[in-house]
Coordinates of C-alpha atoms in Angstrom, one line a residue:
Chain A
X179 CA -22.0 -3.3 -25.6
X180 CA -23.1 -2.6 -22.1
X181 CA -19.5 -2.3 -21.0
X182 CA -18.8 0.8 -23.1
X183 CA -22.1 2.6 -22.4
X184 CA -20.9 4.9 -19.6
X185 CA -18.4 7.6 -20.7
X186 CA -16.0 6.8 -17.8
X187 CA -15.8 3.1 -18.9
X188 CA -15.3 4.1 -22.5
X189 CA -12.4 6.5 -21.4
X190 CA -10.8 3.8 -19.3
X191 CA -10.9 1.1 -21.9
X192 CA -9.7 3.5 -24.6
X193 CA -6.6 4.4 -22.4
X194 CA -5.9 0.7 -21.7
X195 CA -6.2 -0.3 -25.4
X196 CA -3.9 2.5 -26.6
X197 CA -1.4 1.7 -23.8
X198 CA -1.4 -2.0 -24.7
X199 CA -0.8 -1.1 -28.3
X200 CA 2.0 1.2 -27.5
X201 CA 3.6 -1.4 -25.2
X202 CA 3.3 -4.1 -27.8
X203 CA 4.5 -2.0 -30.7
X204 CA 7.3 -0.4 -28.8
X205 CA 10.1 -2.3 -30.7
X206 CA 8.5 -1.2 -34.0
X207 CA 7.8 2.4 -33.0
X208 CA 11.3 2.9 -31.6
X209 CA 13.6 0.2 -32.9
X210 CA 16.8 1.9 -31.7
X211 CA 18.1 1.1 -28.2
X212 CA 16.1 3.6 -26.0
X213 CA 19.2 3.8 -23.7
X214 CA 21.4 5.0 -26.6
X215 CA 22.3 8.7 -26.9
X216 CA 19.9 10.4 -29.4
X217 CA 20.8 14.0 -29.2
X218 CA 22.1 16.9 -27.1
X219 CA 21.6 16.5 -23.3
X220 CA 18.7 18.1 -21.5
X221 CA 16.8 19.2 -24.7
X222 CA 13.4 20.6 -23.6
X223 CA 10.2 19.1 -24.8
X224 CA 8.4 20.5 -28.0
X225 CA 11.7 22.0 -29.4
X226 CA 12.8 19.4 -31.9
X227 CA 10.3 17.5 -34.0
X228 CA 12.5 14.3 -34.1
X229 CA 12.7 14.4 -30.3
X230 CA 9.2 15.6 -29.3
X231 CA 9.6 15.1 -25.5
X232 CA 13.2 16.2 -25.4
X233 CA 16.2 14.4 -24.0
X234 CA 17.4 13.5 -20.5
X235 CA 20.7 14.2 -18.8
X236 CA 22.6 11.8 -21.0
X237 CA 20.9 12.9 -24.2
X238 CA 18.5 9.9 -24.5
X239 CA 15.1 10.2 -26.3
X240 CA 12.5 10.7 -23.5
X241 CA 9.6 9.6 -25.7
X242 CA 11.5 6.4 -26.6
X243 CA 12.2 5.8 -22.9
X244 CA 8.5 6.4 -22.1
X245 CA 7.2 4.0 -24.7
X246 CA 9.6 1.2 -23.7
X247 CA 8.8 2.0 -20.0
X248 CA 5.2 1.2 -20.7
X249 CA 6.1 -2.4 -21.4
X250 CA 7.6 -2.8 -18.0
X251 CA 4.8 -1.1 -16.1
X252 CA 2.0 -3.1 -17.9
X253 CA 4.0 -6.4 -17.7
X254 CA 4.7 -6.2 -14.1
X255 CA 1.3 -4.8 -13.2
X256 CA -0.5 -7.7 -15.0
X257 CA 1.9 -10.5 -14.0
X258 CA 1.8 -9.4 -10.3
X259 CA -2.0 -9.1 -10.3
X260 CA -2.4 -12.5 -11.9
X261 CA 0.0 -14.1 -9.5
X262 CA -1.8 -12.6 -6.5
X263 CA -5.2 -13.5 -7.8
X264 CA -4.2 -17.2 -8.5
X265 CA -2.4 -17.6 -5.2
X266 CA -5.1 -15.8 -3.2
X267 CA -8.0 -17.8 -4.6
X268 CA -6.2 -21.2 -4.1
X269 CA -5.4 -20.3 -0.5
X270 CA -8.9 -18.9 0.1
X271 CA -10.5 -22.0 -1.5
X272 CA -8.5 -24.3 0.6
X273 CA -9.1 -22.4 3.8
X274 CA -12.9 -22.1 3.2
X275 CA -13.5 -25.6 1.9
X276 CA -11.4 -27.6 4.3
X277 CA -12.1 -25.5 7.3
X278 CA -10.9 -26.4 10.8
X279 CA -7.2 -26.2 11.6
X280 CA -6.2 -25.7 7.9
X281 CA -8.5 -22.6 7.8
X282 CA -7.1 -21.3 11.0
X283 CA -3.4 -21.7 10.0
X284 CA -4.0 -20.2 6.6
X285 CA -6.0 -17.2 7.9
X286 CA -3.4 -16.5 10.5
X287 CA -0.8 -16.4 7.8
X288 CA -3.0 -14.1 5.8
X289 CA -3.3 -11.8 8.9
X290 CA 0.5 -11.8 9.2
X291 CA 1.0 -10.8 5.7
X292 CA -1.6 -8.0 6.1
X293 CA 0.1 -6.7 9.3
X294 CA 3.5 -6.1 7.7
X295 CA 3.4 -3.1 5.5
X296 CA 3.4 -4.5 1.9
X297 CA 5.8 -2.0 0.6
X298 CA 8.4 -2.8 3.3
X299 CA 8.0 -6.5 2.6
X300 CA 8.5 -6.0 -1.1
X301 CA 11.6 -3.8 -0.4
X302 CA 13.1 -6.4 1.9
X303 CA 12.3 -9.3 -0.6
X304 CA 13.9 -7.5 -3.6
X305 CA 16.9 -6.4 -1.6
X306 CA 17.6 -9.9 -0.2
X307 CA 17.0 -11.8 -3.5
X308 CA 18.3 -9.1 -5.9
X309 CA 16.4 -7.0 -8.4
X310 CA 15.1 -8.6 -11.6
X311 CA 11.7 -8.6 -13.3
X312 CA 10.4 -11.9 -11.9
X313 CA 11.6 -11.0 -8.4
X314 CA 9.8 -7.6 -8.6
X315 CA 6.6 -9.4 -9.7
X316 CA 6.9 -11.9 -6.8
X317 CA 7.7 -9.0 -4.3
X318 CA 4.5 -7.2 -5.3
X319 CA 2.4 -10.4 -5.2
X320 CA 3.8 -11.2 -1.8
X321 CA 1.5 -8.7 -0.1
X322 CA -1.3 -8.4 -2.7
X323 CA -2.6 -12.0 -2.5
X324 CA -4.2 -11.4 0.9
X325 CA -7.3 -9.5 -0.5
X326 CA -8.2 -12.1 -3.1
X327 CA -7.6 -14.9 -0.4
X328 CA -10.1 -13.3 2.0
X329 CA -12.8 -12.7 -0.6
X330 CA -12.4 -16.2 -2.1
X331 CA -12.7 -17.8 1.4
X332 CA -15.8 -15.8 2.2
X333 CA -17.4 -16.8 -1.1
X334 CA -16.4 -20.5 -0.7
X335 CA -17.9 -20.6 2.8
X336 CA -21.3 -19.8 1.4
X337 CA -21.0 -22.0 -1.7
X338 CA -19.9 -25.2 0.0
X339 CA -23.3 -25.4 1.7
X340 CA -25.2 -25.5 -1.6
X341 CA -27.0 -28.6 -2.9
X342 CA -24.8 -29.3 -5.9
X343 CA -21.7 -29.5 -3.6
X344 CA -23.5 -32.0 -1.4
X345 CA -24.4 -33.9 -4.7
X346 CA -20.8 -34.1 -5.7
X347 CA -19.9 -35.4 -2.4
X348 CA -22.7 -38.0 -2.6
X349 CA -21.4 -39.4 -5.9
X350 CA -18.0 -39.8 -4.2
X351 CA -16.0 -37.0 -5.9
X352 CA -12.6 -36.4 -4.4
X353 CA -12.8 -33.3 -2.0
X354 CA -10.0 -31.5 -3.8
X355 CA -11.7 -32.0 -7.1
X356 CA -14.9 -30.6 -5.7
X357 CA -13.0 -27.6 -4.3
X358 CA -11.2 -26.7 -7.5
X359 CA -13.6 -28.0 -10.2
X360 CA -16.9 -27.1 -8.7
X361 CA -16.5 -24.5 -6.0
X362 CA -13.6 -22.3 -7.1
X363 CA -15.0 -21.4 -10.5
X364 CA -18.2 -20.2 -8.9
X365 CA -16.3 -18.2 -6.2
X366 CA -14.2 -16.4 -8.8
X367 CA -16.4 -13.4 -10.0
X368 CA -16.1 -11.4 -6.7
X369 CA -12.4 -12.1 -6.6
X370 CA -12.0 -11.0 -10.2
X371 CA -13.8 -7.8 -9.3
X372 CA -10.7 -6.9 -7.2
X373 CA -8.4 -7.2 -10.2
X374 CA -8.5 -3.5 -11.4
X375 CA -7.6 -2.3 -7.9
X376 CA -4.8 -4.9 -7.7
X377 CA -3.4 -4.1 -11.1
X378 CA -3.4 -0.4 -10.3
X379 CA -1.7 -1.0 -6.9
X380 CA 0.9 -3.2 -8.6
X381 CA 1.8 -0.6 -11.2
X382 CA 2.1 2.0 -8.4
X383 CA 4.2 -0.3 -6.3
X384 CA 6.6 -1.2 -9.2
X385 CA 7.0 2.5 -9.8
X386 CA 7.9 3.2 -6.2
X387 CA 10.4 0.3 -6.1
X388 CA 12.1 1.4 -9.2
X389 CA 12.1 4.9 -8.0
X390 CA 14.1 3.7 -4.9
X391 CA 16.5 1.9 -7.3
X392 CA 15.1 -1.6 -6.8
X393 CA 13.7 -2.2 -10.2
X394 CA 15.2 -4.5 -12.9
X395 CA 18.4 -2.6 -13.7
X396 CA 18.3 -3.8 -17.3
X397 CA 14.9 -2.3 -18.1
X398 CA 13.5 1.1 -18.5
X399 CA 10.9 1.9 -15.9
X400 CA 8.8 5.0 -15.3
X401 CA 9.8 5.0 -11.7
X402 CA 13.5 4.9 -12.6
X403 CA 13.0 7.7 -15.1
X404 CA 11.4 9.9 -12.3
X405 CA 14.4 9.1 -10.0
X406 CA 16.8 10.0 -12.8
X407 CA 15.1 13.3 -13.4
X408 CA 15.1 14.0 -9.6
X409 CA 18.8 14.9 -9.9
X410 CA 18.0 17.8 -12.1
X411 CA 14.6 18.6 -10.5
X412 CA 15.4 22.4 -10.3
X413 CA 16.7 22.9 -13.9
X414 CA 14.7 20.3 -15.8
X415 CA 11.6 19.3 -13.8
X416 CA 10.0 18.0 -17.0
X417 CA 12.2 14.9 -16.8
X418 CA 10.4 13.8 -13.6
X419 CA 7.0 15.2 -14.4
X420 CA 6.5 13.5 -17.9
X421 CA 6.9 9.8 -16.7
X422 CA 4.7 10.6 -13.7
X423 CA 1.8 11.8 -15.9
X424 CA 2.2 8.5 -17.8
X425 CA 1.8 6.6 -14.5
X426 CA -1.3 8.6 -13.6
X427 CA -2.9 8.1 -16.9
X428 CA -2.2 4.3 -16.8
X429 CA -3.5 3.8 -13.3
X430 CA -6.6 6.0 -13.9
X431 CA -7.3 4.0 -17.0
X432 CA -7.3 0.8 -15.0
X433 CA -9.6 2.3 -12.3
X434 CA -12.1 3.7 -14.8
X435 CA -12.2 0.5 -16.8
X436 CA -12.7 -1.5 -13.5
X437 CA -15.6 0.8 -12.5
X438 CA -17.1 0.3 -15.9
X439 CA -17.1 -3.5 -15.5
X440 CA -18.6 -3.2 -12.0
X441 CA -21.4 -0.9 -13.3
X442 CA -22.1 -3.1 -16.3
X443 CA -22.4 -6.3 -14.2
X444 CA -24.7 -4.4 -11.7
X445 CA -26.8 -3.3 -14.6
X446 CA -27.0 -6.8 -15.9
X447 CA -28.1 -8.1 -12.5
X448 CA -30.9 -5.5 -12.4
X449 CA -32.2 -6.6 -15.8
X450 CA -32.0 -10.3 -15.1
Chain B
X1 CA -14.9 -0.5 30.8
X2 CA -15.0 -4.2 31.4
X3 CA -15.9 -4.6 27.8
X4 CA -12.9 -2.6 26.6
X5 CA -10.5 -4.7 28.8
X6 CA -12.0 -7.9 27.4
X7 CA -11.5 -6.5 23.9
X8 CA -7.8 -5.7 24.5
X9 CA -7.2 -9.1 26.0
X10 CA -8.8 -10.9 23.1
X11 CA -7.0 -8.7 20.5
X12 CA -3.6 -9.2 22.2
X13 CA -4.1 -13.0 22.3
X14 CA -5.1 -13.0 18.6
X15 CA -2.0 -11.1 17.7
X16 CA 0.4 -13.7 19.2
X17 CA 0.3 -16.2 16.3
X18 CA 0.4 -13.3 13.8
X19 CA 3.6 -11.9 15.4
X20 CA 5.1 -15.4 15.6
X21 CA 4.5 -15.8 11.8
X22 CA 6.1 -12.4 11.1
X23 CA 9.1 -13.3 13.2
X24 CA 9.5 -16.7 11.4
X25 CA 9.3 -14.9 8.1
X26 CA 12.0 -12.3 9.0
X27 CA 14.2 -15.2 10.2
X28 CA 14.0 -17.0 6.9
X29 CA 14.6 -13.8 4.9
X30 CA 17.6 -13.2 7.2
X31 CA 18.8 -16.7 6.4
X32 CA 18.4 -16.2 2.7
X33 CA 20.5 -13.0 2.8
X34 CA 24.2 -13.3 2.2
X35 CA 26.4 -12.9 5.3
X36 CA 25.3 -13.2 8.9
X37 CA 25.3 -11.1 12.1
X38 CA 29.0 -11.8 12.7
X39 CA 30.0 -10.6 9.2
X40 CA 28.0 -7.4 10.1
X41 CA 29.8 -7.1 13.4
X42 CA 33.2 -7.6 11.8
X43 CA 32.3 -5.1 9.1
X44 CA 31.4 -2.4 11.6
X45 CA 33.9 -3.0 14.4
X46 CA 36.7 -5.0 12.7
X47 CA 38.2 -8.3 14.0
X48 CA 40.0 -11.3 12.6
X49 CA 38.8 -14.8 11.6
X50 CA 39.5 -16.2 15.1
X51 CA 37.3 -13.6 16.7
X52 CA 34.6 -14.2 14.1
X53 CA 34.6 -18.0 14.9
X54 CA 34.4 -17.3 18.6
X55 CA 31.5 -14.9 18.2
X56 CA 29.6 -17.4 16.0
X57 CA 29.9 -20.0 18.7
X58 CA 28.9 -17.4 21.3
X59 CA 25.8 -16.2 19.4
X60 CA 24.9 -19.7 18.4
X61 CA 25.4 -19.1 14.7
X62 CA 27.6 -22.1 14.1
X63 CA 24.6 -24.4 14.8
X64 CA 22.0 -25.9 12.6
X65 CA 19.0 -23.9 11.3
X66 CA 16.9 -24.8 14.3
X67 CA 19.7 -23.8 16.6
X68 CA 20.1 -20.5 14.9
X69 CA 16.3 -20.0 15.0
X70 CA 16.4 -20.6 18.7
X71 CA 19.2 -18.1 19.2
X72 CA 17.3 -15.6 17.2
X73 CA 14.1 -16.1 19.2
X74 CA 16.1 -15.9 22.5
X75 CA 17.6 -12.6 21.4
X76 CA 14.3 -11.1 20.3
X77 CA 12.7 -12.2 23.6
X78 CA 15.5 -10.1 25.3
X79 CA 14.7 -7.2 22.9
X80 CA 18.0 -7.8 21.1
X81 CA 17.3 -6.9 17.5
X82 CA 21.0 -7.3 16.5
X83 CA 23.5 -4.7 15.5
X84 CA 23.4 -2.4 12.6
X85 CA 26.4 -2.5 10.2
X86 CA 25.9 1.0 8.8
X87 CA 25.3 2.7 12.2
X88 CA 27.6 0.5 14.4
X89 CA 24.9 0.6 17.0
X90 CA 22.1 -1.7 18.2
X91 CA 19.3 -1.9 15.6
X92 CA 16.5 -1.2 18.2
X93 CA 18.2 2.1 19.3
X94 CA 18.4 3.3 15.7
X95 CA 14.8 2.3 15.0
X96 CA 13.3 3.8 18.1
X97 CA 15.2 7.0 17.4
X98 CA 13.5 7.3 14.0
X99 CA 10.0 6.0 14.9
X100 CA 8.6 9.3 16.2
X101 CA 9.2 11.2 13.0
X102 CA 7.4 8.6 11.0
X103 CA 4.5 8.5 13.5
X104 CA 4.2 12.2 13.3
X105 CA 4.1 12.1 9.5
X106 CA 1.6 9.2 9.5
X107 CA -0.6 10.7 12.1
X108 CA -0.8 14.1 10.4
X109 CA -1.4 12.6 7.0
X110 CA -4.1 10.3 8.4
X111 CA -5.8 13.3 10.1
X112 CA -5.7 15.2 6.8
X113 CA -7.1 12.4 4.6
X114 CA -9.7 11.3 7.2
X115 CA -10.8 14.8 8.0
X116 CA -10.9 16.4 4.6
X117 CA -12.0 13.1 3.0
X118 CA -15.0 12.6 5.2
X119 CA -16.0 16.2 4.9
X120 CA -15.9 16.1 1.1
X121 CA -17.7 12.7 1.3
X122 CA -20.5 14.3 3.3
X123 CA -20.7 17.2 0.8
X124 CA -20.9 14.6 -2.1
X125 CA -23.2 12.3 -0.3
X126 CA -25.6 15.0 0.7
X127 CA -26.9 15.1 -2.9
X128 CA -26.1 11.7 -4.6
X129 CA -26.1 11.9 -8.3
X130 CA -25.6 15.7 -8.5
X131 CA -22.9 17.3 -10.6
X132 CA -20.6 18.0 -7.6
X133 CA -21.1 14.5 -6.5
X134 CA -19.9 13.1 -9.8
X135 CA -17.1 15.6 -10.1
X136 CA -15.8 14.7 -6.6
X137 CA -16.0 11.0 -7.4
X138 CA -14.0 11.3 -10.6
X139 CA -11.6 13.8 -9.1
X140 CA -10.9 11.7 -6.1
X141 CA -10.2 8.7 -8.3
X142 CA -7.7 10.8 -10.3
X143 CA -5.9 11.7 -7.1
X144 CA -5.9 8.1 -6.0
X145 CA -4.2 7.2 -9.3
X146 CA -1.2 9.5 -8.5
X147 CA 2.0 8.0 -7.2
X148 CA 2.7 9.6 -3.8
X149 CA 6.4 10.1 -4.4
X150 CA 5.7 11.8 -7.7
X151 CA 3.1 14.1 -6.1
X152 CA 5.8 14.9 -3.5
X153 CA 8.2 15.9 -6.3
X154 CA 5.6 18.0 -8.1
X155 CA 4.8 19.8 -4.8
X156 CA 8.5 20.4 -4.3
X157 CA 8.9 21.9 -7.8
X158 CA 5.8 24.2 -7.2
X159 CA 6.1 25.3 -3.6
X160 CA 9.8 25.0 -2.8
X161 CA 11.6 25.6 -6.1
X162 CA 9.3 27.9 -8.0
X163 CA 7.4 29.8 -5.2
X164 CA 9.9 29.3 -2.5
X165 CA 7.2 29.3 0.1
X166 CA 8.1 26.1 1.9
X167 CA 11.4 24.3 2.8
X168 CA 12.7 21.8 0.3
X169 CA 13.4 18.8 2.6
X170 CA 14.2 17.6 6.1
X171 CA 12.1 17.7 9.2
X172 CA 13.5 20.9 10.7
X173 CA 16.1 23.6 9.9
X174 CA 19.5 22.2 10.7
X175 CA 21.4 23.9 13.5
X176 CA 18.7 26.6 14.0
X177 CA 18.9 26.1 17.8
X178 CA 15.1 26.9 17.9
X179 CA 13.3 25.8 21.1
X180 CA 9.7 25.2 22.1
X181 CA 7.0 26.8 20.0
X182 CA 9.5 28.1 17.4
X183 CA 10.8 24.6 16.9
X184 CA 7.3 23.2 16.7
X185 CA 6.4 25.7 14.1
X186 CA 9.5 25.0 12.1
X187 CA 8.8 21.3 12.1
X188 CA 5.2 22.0 11.1
X189 CA 6.4 24.1 8.2
X190 CA 8.7 21.3 7.0
X191 CA 5.9 18.8 7.3
X192 CA 3.3 20.6 5.1
X193 CA 4.5 19.2 1.8
X194 CA 5.2 15.6 2.8
X195 CA 1.9 15.4 4.8
X196 CA 0.1 16.8 1.8
X197 CA 1.6 14.3 -0.6
X198 CA 0.9 11.3 1.7
X199 CA -2.5 12.6 2.9
X200 CA -4.0 13.6 -0.4
X201 CA -3.5 10.1 -1.9
X202 CA -5.5 8.4 0.7
X203 CA -8.2 11.1 0.9
X204 CA -10.0 9.5 -2.0
X205 CA -10.5 6.3 0.0
X206 CA -12.4 8.1 2.9
X207 CA -14.3 10.3 0.5
X208 CA -15.6 7.4 -1.5
X209 CA -16.4 5.2 1.5
X210 CA -18.2 8.1 3.2
X211 CA -20.2 8.8 0.1
X212 CA -21.1 5.2 -0.5
X213 CA -22.1 4.8 3.2
X214 CA -24.4 7.9 2.9
X215 CA -26.2 6.7 -0.1
X216 CA -26.9 3.5 1.8
X217 CA -28.2 5.4 4.8
X218 CA -30.4 7.7 2.6
X219 CA -32.6 4.6 1.8
X220 CA -33.3 3.6 5.4
X221 CA -36.7 4.1 7.0
X222 CA -35.5 6.4 9.8
X223 CA -34.2 8.9 7.3
X224 CA -37.6 8.7 5.5
X225 CA -39.2 9.3 8.9
X226 CA -37.0 12.3 9.5
X227 CA -37.9 13.7 6.1
X228 CA -41.6 13.1 6.8
X229 CA -41.3 15.0 10.0
X230 CA -40.2 17.9 8.0
X231 CA -36.7 18.3 9.5
X232 CA -34.5 20.8 7.8
X233 CA -32.3 19.1 5.1
X234 CA -29.0 20.2 6.7
X235 CA -30.0 18.5 10.0
X236 CA -31.0 15.3 8.3
X237 CA -27.7 15.2 6.4
X238 CA -25.5 15.9 9.4
X239 CA -27.4 14.3 12.3
X240 CA -29.0 11.3 10.7
X241 CA -27.2 10.4 7.5
X242 CA -23.5 11.4 8.0
X243 CA -23.4 10.3 11.6
X244 CA -24.3 6.7 10.9
X245 CA -22.1 6.6 7.8
X246 CA -19.1 7.7 9.7
X247 CA -18.5 4.7 11.9
X248 CA -17.3 2.3 9.2
X249 CA -14.7 4.9 8.3
X250 CA -13.1 4.5 11.7
X251 CA -12.3 0.8 11.0
X252 CA -10.7 1.9 7.8
X253 CA -8.1 3.8 9.9
X254 CA -6.7 0.6 11.2
X255 CA -6.9 -1.3 7.9
X256 CA -5.0 1.6 6.2
X257 CA -2.3 2.0 8.8
X258 CA 0.0 -0.7 7.2
X259 CA -0.4 1.0 3.8
X260 CA 0.2 4.4 5.3
X261 CA 3.4 3.1 6.9
X262 CA 4.5 1.6 3.6
X263 CA 3.6 4.8 1.7
X264 CA 5.7 6.9 4.2
X265 CA 8.9 4.9 3.1
X266 CA 8.9 6.6 -0.3
X267 CA 7.6 10.0 1.0
X268 CA 10.4 10.1 3.6
X269 CA 13.0 9.4 0.9
X270 CA 11.6 12.1 -1.3
X271 CA 11.7 14.7 1.5
X272 CA 14.8 13.4 3.4
X273 CA 12.8 13.0 6.6
X274 CA 14.9 11.0 9.1
X275 CA 12.1 8.5 9.9
X276 CA 11.6 4.7 9.7
X277 CA 11.0 4.7 6.0
X278 CA 14.1 6.6 5.1
X279 CA 16.0 4.2 7.5
X280 CA 14.6 1.3 5.5
X281 CA 15.9 2.8 2.3
X282 CA 19.3 3.4 3.9
X283 CA 19.5 -0.2 5.2
X284 CA 18.7 -1.5 1.7
X285 CA 21.4 0.8 0.2
X286 CA 23.9 -0.3 2.9
X287 CA 22.9 -4.0 2.6
X288 CA 22.1 -4.1 6.3
X289 CA 19.5 -6.9 6.3
X290 CA 19.2 -7.3 10.1
X291 CA 18.3 -3.6 10.4
X292 CA 15.8 -3.9 7.6
X293 CA 14.1 -6.9 9.2
X294 CA 14.1 -5.1 12.6
X295 CA 12.2 -2.3 10.9
X296 CA 9.7 -4.8 9.5
X297 CA 9.2 -6.4 13.0
X298 CA 8.7 -3.1 14.7
X299 CA 6.4 -1.8 12.0
X300 CA 4.3 -5.0 12.4
X301 CA 4.0 -4.2 16.2
X302 CA 3.1 -0.6 15.3
X303 CA 0.4 -1.8 13.0
X304 CA -1.0 -4.2 15.6
X305 CA -1.1 -1.4 18.3
X306 CA -2.7 1.1 15.9
X307 CA -5.4 -1.5 15.1
X308 CA -6.0 -2.1 18.8
X309 CA -6.5 1.6 19.5
X310 CA -8.9 1.8 16.5
X311 CA -10.9 -1.2 17.8
X312 CA -11.2 0.5 21.2
X313 CA -12.3 3.7 19.7
X314 CA -14.9 1.8 17.6
X315 CA -16.1 0.0 20.7
X316 CA -16.6 3.4 22.3
X317 CA -18.5 4.8 19.3
X318 CA -20.7 1.8 18.9
X319 CA -21.9 0.1 22.1
X320 CA -23.0 -3.0 20.3
X321 CA -19.3 -3.9 19.6
X322 CA -18.0 -6.5 22.0
X323 CA -21.3 -6.5 23.9
X324 CA -22.4 -9.8 22.4
X325 CA -19.3 -11.5 23.6
X326 CA -20.3 -11.0 27.2
X327 CA -23.0 -13.7 26.7
X328 CA -21.0 -16.1 24.6

């Protein structure tokens, strides 16, 4: 496969596959409630074979928390990225295809969402609506849809002048049908190229929100674990450092895999 | 200079609908939040139900949604951002008091990421494909993957807890009664870690953009001409390649300002810096929605102003910008 030819892409995809497996198999790997007390409090990592990463302030198994936290991170990251790409490409297609006043209004709204710092917007949205998993996903998507919208619009603007679109118009196809059946699918590749950056940003934003105590309170999150560990930062820094490393590995995996896809498609273009 | 004035005017006119949409957005978020401005007033200053009803009538809060929107817009037009529950003071006063600390943090972090990022980008782009180029590319990606708040905590553990070189938190030593240069030095010492945490994250962005820009410029004819003339390599890299790759980075400064402001929210909470971001977190914790939305409005204004300054700087660097509009 061309996709796995470069070492960085291979590394990225390996990280993502392992993470996805861990997230999917978490209930099998650690069937016990990860929030239950598993041993003495503040046990250091690598001391006890049954608790390899030690325990936190309340004596909970850090490894079990980490594995269950992977579920939240990946779920929120993927769901928020999917939402923003879908909303963004619909808005961008409408703006680019219809043009005129619709384009003007939609693009000013996009400007407004890009002017407000996305993290502040997410913070305000979660604090007004109340923290839960779907709300966190929406809060992240609220500012992340603007990038896909701009790219989709630019792409649609060039596609709508092509002959096959004129042909579709000539046979009397409904304009909305042309926009979403004929134009949007062809405008998607450059929008999808943004997905690795959007997933990575979504994972980081989710971590920052739950670090500030705005994550879903019923779920374990890596950001929440870092915040928990912060209270004992002087005596037990490992509690904050371990979930942070998990975050870095996840986000790096997403970036490397994304670069691999871009390189592979560039190589395909060169050969074609 | 006429060109610059025209640019300012066009930019300000374009920002009016954008600000209007932001104002509408904050209004609807305020409407969605439980409680209103009178509840906030009663919570901070006290008062009975009769006073609350009087105040609702006086502030126009007993009217329909459109009436309340009109009252909200009227208040904003008079720079009245409402009253903070947690501080028992006007929101705008609290926000403006905190803004300088955030601007200082953002400005220093931007200077770090832009300065160091573009220098490393030049170093990497001087020899595209070399080992150091690839190491810098992967290394910058790794730093870009680090959550800023976590980097802040790690820096605290290393430099404040273990080595004890730098202060743990805050913007200056409390009750130190330092003046002038001593105070500035004290603030600078407190800012090293938060600026490092915020600036290092965004460094990768400038590094990669600089490097990508330089690989483009290497292929141009005038660089080929410079090489054919036998100019020293260092001169070609700095004068011909880097200089032309640098201008797009300036636009990035404006684009990144909103992200920088968002990033400083978490960094300020980690380092207990009394800025806009920490204020946002305090208003969330204290359920002070009107203060939070005031912060959003002011930060939108700040982002618009930063972009205006960046556009002006860009127009000064590149005489082609805005020149075409003279004819049209």
